[in-house]
Each structure stands twice: as structure tokens, then as C-alpha cells.
Amino acid sequence: MSARILVAEDDEKQSRLIRIYLEREGNAVQVVADGRAALERARSAKPDLIVLDVMLPLVDGLDVCRILRAESDVPILLLTARTTEEDMLLGLDLGADDYLTKPYSPRELTARVRALLRRSRKAVGSAEPAVLRVGAVELDTARFEVRVAGQPVALTAKEFAILEALAREPGRVFTRAQIIERVFGFDHDVQERTVDAHVMNLRRKLEADPGRPRHLETVYGRGYRLNDGPGSASS
């Protein structure tokens, strides 16, 4: 599964290693060493995926992620030396699809890249495009578009995948483990808090009052569901 991949990493040794492993997979890899160059190359080259270090000169990697997510749905894998939960969730909140903490195995990095590419292509190239409507929420799986009460909502690839999984069986309660299986697969160990972070971000985008969600509901002790009726607010 070859792809055009942009690597933004200012550590020359790390970027060389990443390039070697990704090119072994048959990918075309471009490398930049600062955030400004990452923005320029992402806009001009239109890569299929971006591997983005958080600690970049000129423009911080988190700012690069935020800017690019406002412009594109390109999958973004963050590389970070920050290991606190707040820092990790911040990257997801800004639109990253996945993250790796340093030090990491190059083999794990290539596995996560494969998984992100596979999910991205499945979302874009579904053999049976469909428009899913659940209450006021509408998903166009062919165009990768979401509307709530007719208003467009911009989602990341991972957020869209979670919402689509829930929308295909409205009213059904999905446990976090079931969401991980359907959206993340078995490529690597995903913690349940990652699902919670994506759900929190989805609520900010879908709900008029994220503290009292009417679309994406919590069923205490069970998991999450996309409400297919008027329902009652839960958090």
C-alpha cells in the first residue's frame, strides 16, 4: 500500500530512520525539518499522511496540526516526547489521528502509518457510498461530510470513523472496547481514554451544549450511543 508521506522531524537521525522504514514499505517520503516548511510542503504536495513531530522550530508541531486540520482531512500521526495525559489529549483535541511517544520503535511507527492509511482509504473509497441520517445528524460517507441540523461540521478521520460506527446502528450502545475494535483495529494498543477524548471532541462539534449531549450519549457503566430519538440529555 504505497502512499505519499510527509515527515516533519528536526532530528536528522530520527528523520533518516523514519524515511528508511517508510520507504521499505514502498512509500514516497518527503522530509522537512521545521514547522513552516511542513505547512508549505503539506499545502503544495498534498500528502496522503503526515508524520509530525511536536517539537519543531519556527512553528510548533501542535500549531502545524491545528492549522492543517482546519484546511484538510489528511491523517496526522504526532510524535511527542511529552508523556503526560494532558499533552497527549491536547494533540487529539487539535485534530491528530494518532500519536507515538518517544522513544518509539520504527516498526510500531510503520504499523500505525499502515493502519491510518488503511482507515483513511476505506473512509474515502467505500464501495457502497451512503448517507446516514440519525435524528439531526447526517453523514455522507462518500464525501466525508457531516451536518447537524443542516449545518456542516468538520471532523477528523478518526472522529468521523467513530461517528459512522455509531450511526450505522443508531440507538445501540457500544462499549469502548467495541469502538476500539471497529475504529482502531488490532494494529496497536489503544487505551479507553483515547476513545473518551475523541468522544469529548465530537460533542464539542455536534452538540449545542456539550455538557448535556442530546446526540452522542453516555450510557453509564456501558459506553456510548448515537441517539435515534428525542431522548434525554446525558453526559
Tab-separated table of N, CA and C in Angstrom, residues 133-217:
chain	number	residue	atom	x	y	z
A	133	ARG	N	-28.509	9.024	8.262
A	133	ARG	CA	-29.219	10.068	8.996
A	133	ARG	C	-29.721	9.496	10.313
A	134	VAL	N	-29.318	10.126	11.392
A	134	VAL	CA	-29.763	9.730	12.726
A	134	VAL	C	-30.203	11.008	13.435
A	135	GLY	N	-31.507	11.188	13.521
A	135	GLY	CA	-32.016	12.429	14.086
A	135	GLY	C	-31.554	13.614	13.253
A	136	ALA	N	-30.940	14.583	13.906
A	136	ALA	CA	-30.461	15.781	13.208
A	136	ALA	C	-29.061	15.605	12.630
A	137	VAL	N	-28.454	14.440	12.863
A	137	VAL	CA	-27.083	14.181	12.400
A	137	VAL	C	-27.125	13.458	11.059
A	138	GLU	N	-26.366	13.960	10.104
A	138	GLU	CA	-26.311	13.365	8.767
A	138	GLU	C	-24.855	13.161	8.362
A	139	LEU	N	-24.515	11.933	7.944
A	139	LEU	CA	-23.167	11.603	7.493
A	139	LEU	C	-23.213	11.184	6.033
A	140	ASP	N	-22.396	11.802	5.215
A	140	ASP	CA	-22.207	11.381	3.826
A	140	ASP	C	-20.865	10.659	3.782
A	141	THR	N	-20.889	9.319	3.745
A	141	THR	CA	-19.657	8.540	3.822
A	141	THR	C	-18.838	8.602	2.547
A	142	ALA	N	-19.461	8.972	1.435
A	142	ALA	CA	-18.715	9.094	0.183
A	142	ALA	C	-17.943	10.402	0.137
A	143	ARG	N	-18.573	11.467	0.609
A	143	ARG	CA	-17.937	12.788	0.557
A	143	ARG	C	-17.214	13.142	1.842
A	144	PHE	N	-17.323	12.274	2.849
A	144	PHE	CA	-16.677	12.513	4.139
A	144	PHE	C	-17.180	13.824	4.741
A	145	GLU	N	-18.505	13.983	4.736
A	145	GLU	CA	-19.123	15.206	5.232
A	145	GLU	C	-20.126	14.887	6.332
A	146	VAL	N	-20.229	15.791	7.282
A	146	VAL	CA	-21.181	15.654	8.386
A	146	VAL	C	-21.941	16.964	8.539
A	147	ARG	N	-23.242	16.840	8.752
A	147	ARG	CA	-24.079	18.014	9.033
A	147	ARG	C	-24.932	17.724	10.260
A	148	VAL	N	-25.141	18.751	11.037
A	148	VAL	CA	-26.035	18.679	12.188
A	148	VAL	C	-27.077	19.771	12.018
A	149	ALA	N	-28.330	19.346	11.914
A	149	ALA	CA	-29.422	20.291	11.645
A	149	ALA	C	-29.132	21.124	10.404
A	150	GLY	N	-28.519	20.478	9.417
A	150	GLY	CA	-28.238	21.141	8.153
A	150	GLY	C	-26.958	21.935	8.103
A	151	GLN	N	-26.276	22.094	9.233
A	151	GLN	CA	-25.051	22.876	9.282
A	151	GLN	C	-23.826	21.975	9.193
A	152	PRO	N	-22.858	22.282	8.311
A	152	PRO	CA	-21.672	21.428	8.166
A	152	PRO	C	-20.798	21.442	9.415
A	153	VAL	N	-20.227	20.281	9.700
A	153	VAL	CA	-19.336	20.118	10.851
A	153	VAL	C	-18.060	19.441	10.357
A	154	ALA	N	-16.912	20.006	10.679
A	154	ALA	CA	-15.627	19.446	10.248
A	154	ALA	C	-15.115	18.459	11.295
A	155	LEU	N	-14.872	17.203	10.856
A	155	LEU	CA	-14.361	16.170	11.748
A	155	LEU	C	-13.030	15.644	11.236
A	156	THR	N	-12.219	15.116	12.152
A	156	THR	CA	-11.020	14.403	11.747
A	156	THR	C	-11.425	13.015	11.247
A	157	ALA	N	-10.493	12.318	10.627
A	157	ALA	CA	-10.781	10.985	10.108
A	157	ALA	C	-11.202	10.038	11.234
A	158	LYS	N	-10.552	10.127	12.381
A	158	LYS	CA	-10.882	9.236	13.497
A	158	LYS	C	-12.245	9.580	14.083
A	159	GLU	N	-12.530	10.868	14.227
A	159	GLU	CA	-13.838	11.274	14.735
A	159	GLU	C	-14.948	10.815	13.797
A	160	PHE	N	-14.713	10.958	12.505
A	160	PHE	CA	-15.713	10.526	11.524
A	160	PHE	C	-15.939	9.024	11.635
A	161	ALA	N	-14.864	8.252	11.791
A	161	ALA	CA	-14.981	6.794	11.878
A	161	ALA	C	-15.778	6.373	13.105
A	162	ILE	N	-15.557	7.043	14.222
A	162	ILE	CA	-16.316	6.717	15.434
A	162	ILE	C	-17.788	7.050	15.237
A	163	LEU	N	-18.059	8.233	14.696
A	163	LEU	CA	-19.443	8.638	14.482
A	163	LEU	C	-20.140	7.718	13.483
A	164	GLU	N	-19.413	7.310	12.435
A	164	GLU	CA	-20.012	6.404	11.450
A	164	GLU	C	-20.355	5.060	12.078
A	165	ALA	N	-19.451	4.529	12.907
A	165	ALA	CA	-19.725	3.247	13.568
A	165	ALA	C	-20.990	3.327	14.404
A	166	LEU	N	-21.179	4.421	15.125
A	166	LEU	CA	-22.382	4.588	15.942
A	166	LEU	C	-23.613	4.819	15.074
A	167	ALA	N	-23.439	5.575	13.979
A	167	ALA	CA	-24.587	5.922	13.127
A	167	ALA	C	-25.110	4.724	12.354
A	168	ARG	N	-24.275	3.744	12.084
A	168	ARG	CA	-24.727	2.565	11.338
A	168	ARG	C	-25.640	1.678	12.175
A	169	GLU	N	-25.595	1.855	13.495
A	169	GLU	CA	-26.508	1.124	14.374
A	169	GLU	C	-27.037	2.088	15.427
A	170	PRO	N	-27.877	3.036	15.014
A	170	PRO	CA	-28.353	4.066	15.942
A	170	PRO	C	-29.113	3.463	17.118
A	171	GLY	N	-28.882	4.026	18.274
A	171	GLY	CA	-29.538	3.553	19.487
A	171	GLY	C	-28.789	2.430	20.172
A	172	ARG	N	-27.904	1.746	19.441
A	172	ARG	CA	-27.135	0.662	20.053
A	172	ARG	C	-26.036	1.241	20.931
A	173	VAL	N	-25.830	0.629	22.084
A	173	VAL	CA	-24.774	1.061	22.991
A	173	VAL	C	-23.489	0.316	22.629
A	174	PHE	N	-22.439	1.059	22.342
A	174	PHE	CA	-21.139	0.491	22.047
A	174	PHE	C	-20.218	0.695	23.251
A	175	THR	N	-19.588	-0.369	23.706
A	175	THR	CA	-18.576	-0.212	24.741
A	175	THR	C	-17.331	0.425	24.137
A	176	ARG	N	-16.466	0.917	24.967
A	176	ARG	CA	-15.209	1.494	24.472
A	176	ARG	C	-14.393	0.444	23.738
A	177	ALA	N	-14.404	-0.780	24.259
A	177	ALA	CA	-13.656	-1.857	23.598
A	177	ALA	C	-14.202	-2.130	22.204
A	178	GLN	N	-15.508	-2.083	22.030
A	178	GLN	CA	-16.106	-2.301	20.710
A	178	GLN	C	-15.766	-1.171	19.747
A	179	ILE	N	-15.721	0.055	20.265
A	179	ILE	CA	-15.330	1.189	19.423
A	179	ILE	C	-13.874	1.051	19.008
A	180	ILE	N	-13.018	0.659	19.937
A	180	ILE	CA	-11.608	0.456	19.604
A	180	ILE	C	-11.460	-0.600	18.522
A	181	GLU	N	-12.201	-1.707	18.653
A	181	GLU	CA	-12.106	-2.786	17.667
A	181	GLU	C	-12.551	-2.313	16.295
A	182	ARG	N	-13.643	-1.553	16.223
A	182	ARG	CA	-14.182	-1.143	14.928
A	182	ARG	C	-13.400	-0.007	14.278
A	183	VAL	N	-12.876	0.888	15.089
A	183	VAL	CA	-12.253	2.095	14.545
A	183	VAL	C	-10.732	1.992	14.490
A	184	PHE	N	-10.137	1.421	15.524
A	184	PHE	CA	-8.683	1.361	15.599
A	184	PHE	C	-8.130	0.016	15.147
A	185	GLY	N	-8.950	-1.020	15.173
A	185	GLY	CA	-8.479	-2.343	14.788
A	185	GLY	C	-7.530	-2.902	15.828
A	186	PHE	N	-6.712	-3.850	15.390
A	186	PHE	CA	-5.804	-4.526	16.303
A	186	PHE	C	-4.349	-4.185	15.991
A	187	ASP	N	-4.126	-3.019	15.360
A	187	ASP	CA	-2.775	-2.657	14.961
A	187	ASP	C	-1.898	-2.282	16.152
A	188	HIS	N	-2.484	-1.732	17.191
A	188	HIS	CA	-1.697	-1.379	18.356
A	188	HIS	C	-2.641	-1.201	19.539
A	189	ASP	N	-2.034	-1.075	20.694
A	189	ASP	CA	-2.813	-0.982	21.927
A	189	ASP	C	-3.344	0.428	22.107
A	190	VAL	N	-4.650	0.586	22.030
A	190	VAL	CA	-5.299	1.880	22.212
A	190	VAL	C	-5.986	1.877	23.571
A	191	GLN	N	-5.751	2.889	24.357
A	191	GLN	CA	-6.359	2.955	25.670
A	191	GLN	C	-7.762	3.543	25.583
A	192	GLU	N	-8.618	3.167	26.524
A	192	GLU	CA	-10.003	3.624	26.501
A	192	GLU	C	-10.106	5.135	26.639
A	193	ARG	N	-9.141	5.758	27.298
A	193	ARG	CA	-9.189	7.218	27.454
A	193	ARG	C	-9.049	7.912	26.104
A	194	THR	N	-8.414	7.236	25.127
A	194	THR	CA	-8.309	7.805	23.789
A	194	THR	C	-9.695	7.918	23.165
A	195	VAL	N	-10.525	6.878	23.350
A	195	VAL	CA	-11.906	6.921	22.870
A	195	VAL	C	-12.652	8.057	23.557
A	196	ASP	N	-12.479	8.191	24.861
A	196	ASP	CA	-13.162	9.256	25.595
A	196	ASP	C	-12.757	10.637	25.073
A	197	ALA	N	-11.482	10.792	24.720
A	197	ALA	CA	-11.013	12.085	24.210
A	197	ALA	C	-11.667	12.410	22.877
A	198	HIS	N	-11.783	11.404	22.000
A	198	HIS	CA	-12.425	11.630	20.707
A	198	HIS	C	-13.909	11.929	20.890
A	199	VAL	N	-14.565	11.248	21.811
A	199	VAL	CA	-15.980	11.500	22.073
A	199	VAL	C	-16.171	12.917	22.607
A	200	MET	N	-15.277	13.338	23.487
A	200	MET	CA	-15.356	14.702	24.014
A	200	MET	C	-15.234	15.720	22.880
A	201	ASN	N	-14.312	15.480	21.953
A	201	ASN	CA	-14.148	16.390	20.823
A	201	ASN	C	-15.368	16.365	19.908
A	202	LEU	N	-15.928	15.181	19.692
A	202	LEU	CA	-17.132	15.078	18.875
A	202	LEU	C	-18.275	15.875	19.484
A	203	ARG	N	-18.427	15.784	20.780
A	203	ARG	CA	-19.511	16.515	21.438
A	203	ARG	C	-19.341	18.025	21.292
A	204	ARG	N	-18.117	18.492	21.344
A	204	ARG	CA	-17.889	19.923	21.164
A	204	ARG	C	-18.354	20.388	19.785
A	205	LYS	N	-18.279	19.475	18.816
A	205	LYS	CA	-18.613	19.842	17.441
A	205	LYS	C	-20.075	19.564	17.104
A	206	LEU	N	-20.671	18.557	17.746
A	206	LEU	CA	-22.023	18.137	17.380
A	206	LEU	C	-23.107	18.748	18.252
A	207	GLU	N	-22.774	19.022	19.507
A	207	GLU	CA	-23.801	19.367	20.478
A	207	GLU	C	-23.921	20.872	20.686
A	208	ALA	N	-25.154	21.344	20.844
A	208	ALA	CA	-25.371	22.743	21.212
A	208	ALA	C	-24.832	23.005	22.612
A	209	ASP	N	-24.984	22.011	23.499
A	209	ASP	CA	-24.457	22.093	24.861
A	209	ASP	C	-23.704	20.797	25.139
A	210	PRO	N	-22.368	20.769	24.942
A	210	PRO	CA	-21.604	19.530	25.134
A	210	PRO	C	-21.749	18.934	26.524
A	211	GLY	N	-22.075	19.769	27.503
A	211	GLY	CA	-22.260	19.255	28.863
A	211	GLY	C	-23.561	18.497	29.045
A	212	ARG	N	-24.523	18.709	28.129
A	212	ARG	CA	-25.799	17.993	28.155
A	212	ARG	C	-26.086	17.465	26.745
A	213	PRO	N	-25.319	16.456	26.325
A	213	PRO	CA	-25.424	15.979	24.936
A	213	PRO	C	-26.764	15.330	24.640
A	214	ARG	N	-27.311	15.636	23.445
A	214	ARG	CA	-28.575	15.054	23.023
A	214	ARG	C	-28.385	14.087	21.851
A	215	HIS	N	-27.239	14.137	21.220
A	215	HIS	CA	-26.963	13.237	20.097
A	215	HIS	C	-26.061	12.080	20.529
A	216	LEU	N	-24.872	12.397	20.984
A	216	LEU	CA	-23.889	11.388	21.367
A	216	LEU	C	-23.946	11.209	22.878
A	217	GLU	N	-24.643	10.164	23.299
A	217	GLU	CA	-24.968	9.988	24.708
A	217	GLU	C	-24.070	8.962	25.389
